[in-house]
Short mmCIF file of C-alpha atoms in Angstrom, two decimals:
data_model
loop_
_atom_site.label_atom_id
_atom_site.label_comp_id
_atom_site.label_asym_id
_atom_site.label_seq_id
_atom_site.Cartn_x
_atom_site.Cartn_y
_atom_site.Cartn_z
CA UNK A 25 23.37 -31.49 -22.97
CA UNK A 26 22.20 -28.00 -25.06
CA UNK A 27 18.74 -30.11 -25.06
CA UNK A 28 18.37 -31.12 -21.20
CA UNK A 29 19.08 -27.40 -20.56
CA UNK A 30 16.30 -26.34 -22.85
CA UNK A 31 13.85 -28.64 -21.41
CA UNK A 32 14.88 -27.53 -17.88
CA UNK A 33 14.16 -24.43 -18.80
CA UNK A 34 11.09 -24.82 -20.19
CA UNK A 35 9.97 -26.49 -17.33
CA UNK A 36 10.96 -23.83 -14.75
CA UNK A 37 9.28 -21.38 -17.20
CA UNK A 38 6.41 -23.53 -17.37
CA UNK A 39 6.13 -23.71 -13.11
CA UNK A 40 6.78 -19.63 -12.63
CA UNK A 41 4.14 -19.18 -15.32
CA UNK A 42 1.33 -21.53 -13.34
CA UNK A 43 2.43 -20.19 -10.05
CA UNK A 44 1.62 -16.38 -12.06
CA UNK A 45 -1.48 -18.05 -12.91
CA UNK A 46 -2.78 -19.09 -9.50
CA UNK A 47 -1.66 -15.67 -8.14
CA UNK A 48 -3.14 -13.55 -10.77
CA UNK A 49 -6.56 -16.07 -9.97
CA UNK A 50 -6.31 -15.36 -5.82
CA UNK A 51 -5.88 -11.64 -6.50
CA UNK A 52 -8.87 -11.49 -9.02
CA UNK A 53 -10.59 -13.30 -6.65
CA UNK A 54 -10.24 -11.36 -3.44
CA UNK A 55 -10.82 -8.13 -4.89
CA UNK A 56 -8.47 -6.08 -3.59
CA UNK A 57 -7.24 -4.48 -6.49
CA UNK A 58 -10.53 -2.24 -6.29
CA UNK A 59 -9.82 -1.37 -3.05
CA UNK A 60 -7.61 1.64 -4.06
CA UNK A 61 -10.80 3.02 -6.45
CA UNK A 62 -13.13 2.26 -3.77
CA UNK A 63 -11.11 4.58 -1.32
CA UNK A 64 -10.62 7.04 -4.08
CA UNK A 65 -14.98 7.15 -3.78
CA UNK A 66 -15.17 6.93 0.36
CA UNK A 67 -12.67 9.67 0.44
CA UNK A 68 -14.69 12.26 -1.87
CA UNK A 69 -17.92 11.28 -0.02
CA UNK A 70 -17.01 11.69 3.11
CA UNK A 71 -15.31 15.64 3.63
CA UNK A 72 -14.37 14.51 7.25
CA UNK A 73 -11.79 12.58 5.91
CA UNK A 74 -9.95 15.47 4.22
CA UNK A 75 -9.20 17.28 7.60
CA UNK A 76 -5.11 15.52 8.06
CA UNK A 77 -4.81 16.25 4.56
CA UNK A 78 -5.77 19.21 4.17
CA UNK A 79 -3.84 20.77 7.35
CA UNK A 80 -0.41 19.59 5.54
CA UNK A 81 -1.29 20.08 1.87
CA UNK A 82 1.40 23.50 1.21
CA UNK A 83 3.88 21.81 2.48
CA UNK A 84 4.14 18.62 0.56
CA UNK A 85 3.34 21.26 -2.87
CA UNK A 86 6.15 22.86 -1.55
CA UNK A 87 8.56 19.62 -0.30
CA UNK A 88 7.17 17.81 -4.00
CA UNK A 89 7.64 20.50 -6.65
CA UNK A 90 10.80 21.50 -4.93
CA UNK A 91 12.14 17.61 -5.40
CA UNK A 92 10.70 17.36 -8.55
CA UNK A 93 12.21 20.45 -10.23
CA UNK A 94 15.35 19.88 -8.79
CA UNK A 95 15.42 16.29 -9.73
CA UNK A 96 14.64 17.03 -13.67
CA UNK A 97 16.72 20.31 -14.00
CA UNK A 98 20.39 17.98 -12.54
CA UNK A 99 19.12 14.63 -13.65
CA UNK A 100 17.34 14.28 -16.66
CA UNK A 101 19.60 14.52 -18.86
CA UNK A 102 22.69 12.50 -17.71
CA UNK A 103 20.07 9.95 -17.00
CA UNK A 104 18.82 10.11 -20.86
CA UNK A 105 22.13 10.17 -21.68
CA UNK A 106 21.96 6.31 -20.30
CA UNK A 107 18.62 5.30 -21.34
CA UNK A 108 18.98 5.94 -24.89
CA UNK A 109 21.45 3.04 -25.31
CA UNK A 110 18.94 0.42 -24.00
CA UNK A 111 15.47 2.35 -24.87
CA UNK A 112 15.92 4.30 -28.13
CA UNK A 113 13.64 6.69 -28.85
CA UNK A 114 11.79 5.71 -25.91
CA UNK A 115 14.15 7.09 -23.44
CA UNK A 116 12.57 10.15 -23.45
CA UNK A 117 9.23 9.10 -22.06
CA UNK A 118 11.05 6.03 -19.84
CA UNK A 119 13.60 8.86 -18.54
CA UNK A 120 10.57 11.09 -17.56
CA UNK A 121 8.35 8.34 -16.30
CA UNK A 122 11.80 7.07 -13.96
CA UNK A 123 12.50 10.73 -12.51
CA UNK A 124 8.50 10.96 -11.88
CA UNK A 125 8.83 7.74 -9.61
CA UNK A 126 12.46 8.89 -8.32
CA UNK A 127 10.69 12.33 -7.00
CA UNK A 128 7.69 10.46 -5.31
CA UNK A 129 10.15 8.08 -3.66
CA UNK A 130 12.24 10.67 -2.47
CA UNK A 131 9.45 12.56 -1.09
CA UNK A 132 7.74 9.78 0.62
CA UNK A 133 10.81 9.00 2.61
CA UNK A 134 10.78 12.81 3.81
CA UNK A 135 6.76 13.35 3.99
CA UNK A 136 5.90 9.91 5.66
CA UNK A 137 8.64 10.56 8.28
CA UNK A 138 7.83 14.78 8.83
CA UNK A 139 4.90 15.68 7.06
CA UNK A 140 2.14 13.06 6.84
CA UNK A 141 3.21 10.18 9.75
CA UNK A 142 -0.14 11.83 12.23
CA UNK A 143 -2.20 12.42 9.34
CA UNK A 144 -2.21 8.70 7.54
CA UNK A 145 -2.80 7.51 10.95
CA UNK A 146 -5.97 9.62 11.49
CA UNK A 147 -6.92 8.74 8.41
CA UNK A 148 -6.57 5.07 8.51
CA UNK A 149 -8.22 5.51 12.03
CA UNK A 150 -10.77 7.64 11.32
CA UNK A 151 -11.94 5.67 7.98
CA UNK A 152 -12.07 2.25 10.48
CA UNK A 153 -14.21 4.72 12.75
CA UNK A 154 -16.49 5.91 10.16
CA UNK A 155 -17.12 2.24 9.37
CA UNK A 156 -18.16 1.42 13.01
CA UNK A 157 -14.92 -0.70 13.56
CA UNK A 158 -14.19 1.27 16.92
CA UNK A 159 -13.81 -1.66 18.50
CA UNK A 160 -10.16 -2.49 16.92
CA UNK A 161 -9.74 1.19 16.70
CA UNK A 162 -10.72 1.42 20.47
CA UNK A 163 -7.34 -0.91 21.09
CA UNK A 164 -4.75 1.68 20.28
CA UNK A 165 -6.18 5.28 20.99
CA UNK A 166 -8.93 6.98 22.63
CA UNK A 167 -11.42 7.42 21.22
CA UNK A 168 -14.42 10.61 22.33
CA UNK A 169 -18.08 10.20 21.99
CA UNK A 170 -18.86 13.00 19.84
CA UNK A 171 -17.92 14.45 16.48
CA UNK A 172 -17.37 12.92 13.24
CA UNK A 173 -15.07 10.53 12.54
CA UNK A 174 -12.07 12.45 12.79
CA UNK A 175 -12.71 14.48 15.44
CA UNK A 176 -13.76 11.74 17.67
CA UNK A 177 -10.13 10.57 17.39
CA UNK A 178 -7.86 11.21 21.14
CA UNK A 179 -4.53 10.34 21.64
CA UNK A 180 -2.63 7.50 20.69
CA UNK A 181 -1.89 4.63 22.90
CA UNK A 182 0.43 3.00 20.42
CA UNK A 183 3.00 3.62 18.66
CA UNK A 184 2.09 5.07 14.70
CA UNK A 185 2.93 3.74 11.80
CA UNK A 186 6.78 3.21 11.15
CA UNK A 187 8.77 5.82 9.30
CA UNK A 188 10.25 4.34 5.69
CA UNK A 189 12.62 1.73 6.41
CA UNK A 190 15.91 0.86 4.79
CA UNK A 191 15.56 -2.19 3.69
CA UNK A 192 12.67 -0.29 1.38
CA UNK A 193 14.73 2.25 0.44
CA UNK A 194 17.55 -0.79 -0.52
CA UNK A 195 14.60 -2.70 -2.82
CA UNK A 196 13.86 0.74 -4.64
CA UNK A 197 17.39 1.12 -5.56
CA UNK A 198 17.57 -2.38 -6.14
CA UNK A 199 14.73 -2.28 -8.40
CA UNK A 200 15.79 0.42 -9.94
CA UNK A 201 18.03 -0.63 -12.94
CA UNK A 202 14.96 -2.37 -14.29
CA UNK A 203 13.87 0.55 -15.77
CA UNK A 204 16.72 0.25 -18.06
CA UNK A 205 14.73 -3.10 -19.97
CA UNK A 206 12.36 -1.07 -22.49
CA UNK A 207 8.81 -1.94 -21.48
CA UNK A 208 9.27 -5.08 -19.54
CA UNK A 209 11.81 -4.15 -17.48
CA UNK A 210 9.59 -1.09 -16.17
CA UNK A 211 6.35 -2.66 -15.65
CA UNK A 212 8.22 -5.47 -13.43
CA UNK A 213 9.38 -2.42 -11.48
CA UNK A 214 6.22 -1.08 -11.33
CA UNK A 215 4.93 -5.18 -9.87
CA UNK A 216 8.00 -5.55 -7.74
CA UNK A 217 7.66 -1.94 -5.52
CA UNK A 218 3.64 -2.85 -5.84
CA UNK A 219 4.66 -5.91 -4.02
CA UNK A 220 6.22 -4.28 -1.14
CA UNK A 221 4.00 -1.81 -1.04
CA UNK A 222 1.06 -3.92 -0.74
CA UNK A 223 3.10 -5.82 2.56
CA UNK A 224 2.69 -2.48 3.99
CA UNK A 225 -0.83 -1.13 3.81
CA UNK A 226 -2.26 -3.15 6.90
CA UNK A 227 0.94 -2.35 9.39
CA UNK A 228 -1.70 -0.02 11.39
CA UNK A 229 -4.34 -3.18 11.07
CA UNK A 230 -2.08 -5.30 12.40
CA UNK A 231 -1.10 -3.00 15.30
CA UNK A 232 -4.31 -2.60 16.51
CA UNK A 233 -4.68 -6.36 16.55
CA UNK A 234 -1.62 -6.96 18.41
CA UNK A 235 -0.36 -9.35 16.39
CA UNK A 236 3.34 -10.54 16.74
CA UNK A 237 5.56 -10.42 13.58
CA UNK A 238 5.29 -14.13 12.82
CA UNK A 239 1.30 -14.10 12.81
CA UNK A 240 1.80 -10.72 10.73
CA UNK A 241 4.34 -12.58 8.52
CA UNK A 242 2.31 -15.94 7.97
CA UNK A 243 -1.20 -14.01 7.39
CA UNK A 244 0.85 -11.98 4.37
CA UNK A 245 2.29 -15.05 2.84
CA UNK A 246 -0.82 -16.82 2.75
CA UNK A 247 -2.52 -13.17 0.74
CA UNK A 248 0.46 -12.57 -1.08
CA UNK A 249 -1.43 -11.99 -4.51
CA UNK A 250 -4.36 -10.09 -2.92
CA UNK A 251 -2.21 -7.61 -0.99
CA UNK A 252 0.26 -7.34 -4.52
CA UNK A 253 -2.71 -6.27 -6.23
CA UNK A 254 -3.20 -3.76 -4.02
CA UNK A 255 0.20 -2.39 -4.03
CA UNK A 256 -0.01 -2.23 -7.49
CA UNK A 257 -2.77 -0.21 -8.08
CA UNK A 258 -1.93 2.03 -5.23
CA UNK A 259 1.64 2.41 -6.88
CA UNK A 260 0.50 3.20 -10.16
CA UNK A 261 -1.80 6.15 -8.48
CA UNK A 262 1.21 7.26 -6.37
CA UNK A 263 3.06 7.85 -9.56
CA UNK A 264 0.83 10.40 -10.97
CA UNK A 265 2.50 14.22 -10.69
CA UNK A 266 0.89 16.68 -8.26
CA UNK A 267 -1.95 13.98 -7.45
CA UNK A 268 0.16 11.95 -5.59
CA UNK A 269 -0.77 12.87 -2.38
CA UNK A 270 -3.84 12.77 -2.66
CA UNK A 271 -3.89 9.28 -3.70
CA UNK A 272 -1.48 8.48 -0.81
CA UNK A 273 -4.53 9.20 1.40
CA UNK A 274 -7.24 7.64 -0.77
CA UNK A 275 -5.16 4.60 -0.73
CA UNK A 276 -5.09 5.19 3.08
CA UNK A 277 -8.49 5.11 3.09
CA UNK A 278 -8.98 2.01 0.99
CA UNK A 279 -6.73 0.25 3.07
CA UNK A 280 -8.73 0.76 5.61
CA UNK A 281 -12.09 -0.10 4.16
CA UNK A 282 -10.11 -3.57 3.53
CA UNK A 283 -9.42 -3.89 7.23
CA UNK A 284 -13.40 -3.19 7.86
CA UNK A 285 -14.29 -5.50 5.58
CA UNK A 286 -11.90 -8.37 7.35
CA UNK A 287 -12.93 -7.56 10.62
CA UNK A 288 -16.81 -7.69 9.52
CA UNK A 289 -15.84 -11.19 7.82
CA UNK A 290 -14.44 -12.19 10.89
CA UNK A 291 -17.45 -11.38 13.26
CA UNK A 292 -19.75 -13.09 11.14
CA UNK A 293 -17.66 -16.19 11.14
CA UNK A 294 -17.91 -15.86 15.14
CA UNK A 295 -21.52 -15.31 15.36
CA UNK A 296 -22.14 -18.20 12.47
CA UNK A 297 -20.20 -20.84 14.56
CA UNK A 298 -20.76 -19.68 18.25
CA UNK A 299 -24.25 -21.48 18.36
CA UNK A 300 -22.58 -24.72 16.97
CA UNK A 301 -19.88 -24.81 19.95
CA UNK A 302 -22.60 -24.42 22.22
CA UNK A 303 -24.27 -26.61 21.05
CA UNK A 304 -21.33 -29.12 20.96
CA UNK A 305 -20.81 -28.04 24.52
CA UNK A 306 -24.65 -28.86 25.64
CA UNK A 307 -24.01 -32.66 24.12
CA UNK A 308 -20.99 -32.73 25.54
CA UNK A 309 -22.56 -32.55 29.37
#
């Protein structure tokens, strides 16, 4: 019996590690974990782009270092307190390092729904604009004739981005008692938010397509690994004190470089096989 267990076991170890394996080979593959960096470049190069950010940047300092003081001052230590009987001596950094992604959470929820909802939109928008996809961008706002890629963005026609949902607030705090495994248990955290994070950074893309929630659904579960990768890396960079906003953007921006890069995938494909169909067509009369 003890021995038909262990073999099961090894064999369900053995099938989650090749399915890591092919996942780990589709996200290497597409790329996307450079996304994030290459944003982190477009952003920098292009001063346009800093406009949204800029006009809210004192009052996320002032929302993020209020959270974040408040959060180590009546938390740190009952939460050390805890840690120490799982991490040791590592509690202290693991403690600091939970807090640090406690704060960012916490402030998302309030800076994504009051502070920043208008401003990732223009910059999602204004990125896909500055990389002549007005076309898409065309199907959900006006858009002007002049200006720079910000400022030739007019008003909405659809509805932004969504505000932080529950069920994501549920996963974090579901997620959360991972952080209580030393090492492992925190860099699964770390995959597991990057993995719902990553199912998020195309929800503008997707609106501008028009694209029902089934379509959306099936087109994530066939990129699951590619669009993890993402989240990832764009987690990781959210984590980082102070900078965190400004990575929240960046990542904005890479998200949307992503979404140019589809689209431009996709018209090739249509201009590759529209001379075949008509040609099909012709033999077909």
């Amino acid at each position: 019996m003890a021995g038909r267990l262990a073999g099961r076991a090894q064999e369900v170890a053995k099938e989650d590690i090749d399915k890591a394996k092919v996942m780990l080979n589709d996200a290497a593959r597409s790329g996307s974990y450079l996304y994030p960096i290459k944003g982190i470049a477009y952003f920098l190069t292009h001063p346009e782009l800093w406009k949204p950010l800029r006009s809210r940047l004192i009052p996320y300092l002032t929302l993020y270092t209020g959270v974040l003081g408040s959060m180590f001052f009546f938390t740190y230590l009952p939460q050390l307190a805890i840690m120490a009987f799982v991490n040791g001596p590592l509690a202290v950094f693991t403690t600091a390092f939970l807090i640090l992604n406690e704060s960012s959470t916490i402030t998302s929820i309030v800076s994504k729904n009051y502070l920043f909802q208008d401003a990732i939109l223009d910059t999602f928008d204004g990125t896909l604009v500055a990389r002549n996809s007005t076309n898409i961008v065309a199907e959900g706002r006006e858009l002007k004739t002049r200006g720079d890629s910000i400022q030739r963005l007019g008003k909405a026609l659809k509805k932004p981005f969504s505000g932080f949902s529950i069920n994501e607030l549920i996963r974090y705090f579901m997620y959360l008692p991972l952080n209580f495994i030393p090492v492992v248990g925190t860099v699964a955290f770390i995959l597991l938010r990057g993995r719902s994070r990553g199912n998020a950074v195309h929800d503008r893309y997707f609106q501008l397509k028009g694209w029902p929630a089934s379509r959306k659904s099936k087109w994530l579960q066939e990129h699951k690994a590619p669009y993890a990768a993402f989240g990832t890396v764009a987690t990781l960079l959210e984590m980082v004190p102070v900078a965190s906003v400004l990575f929240s953007f960046t990542n904005t921006v890479g998200a949307a470089l992503w979404a140019a890069d589809i689209e431009a995938k996709e018209s090739e494909m249509t201009k590759s096989t529209a001379p075949e169909l008509r040609e099909t067509a012709d033999k077909a009369e």
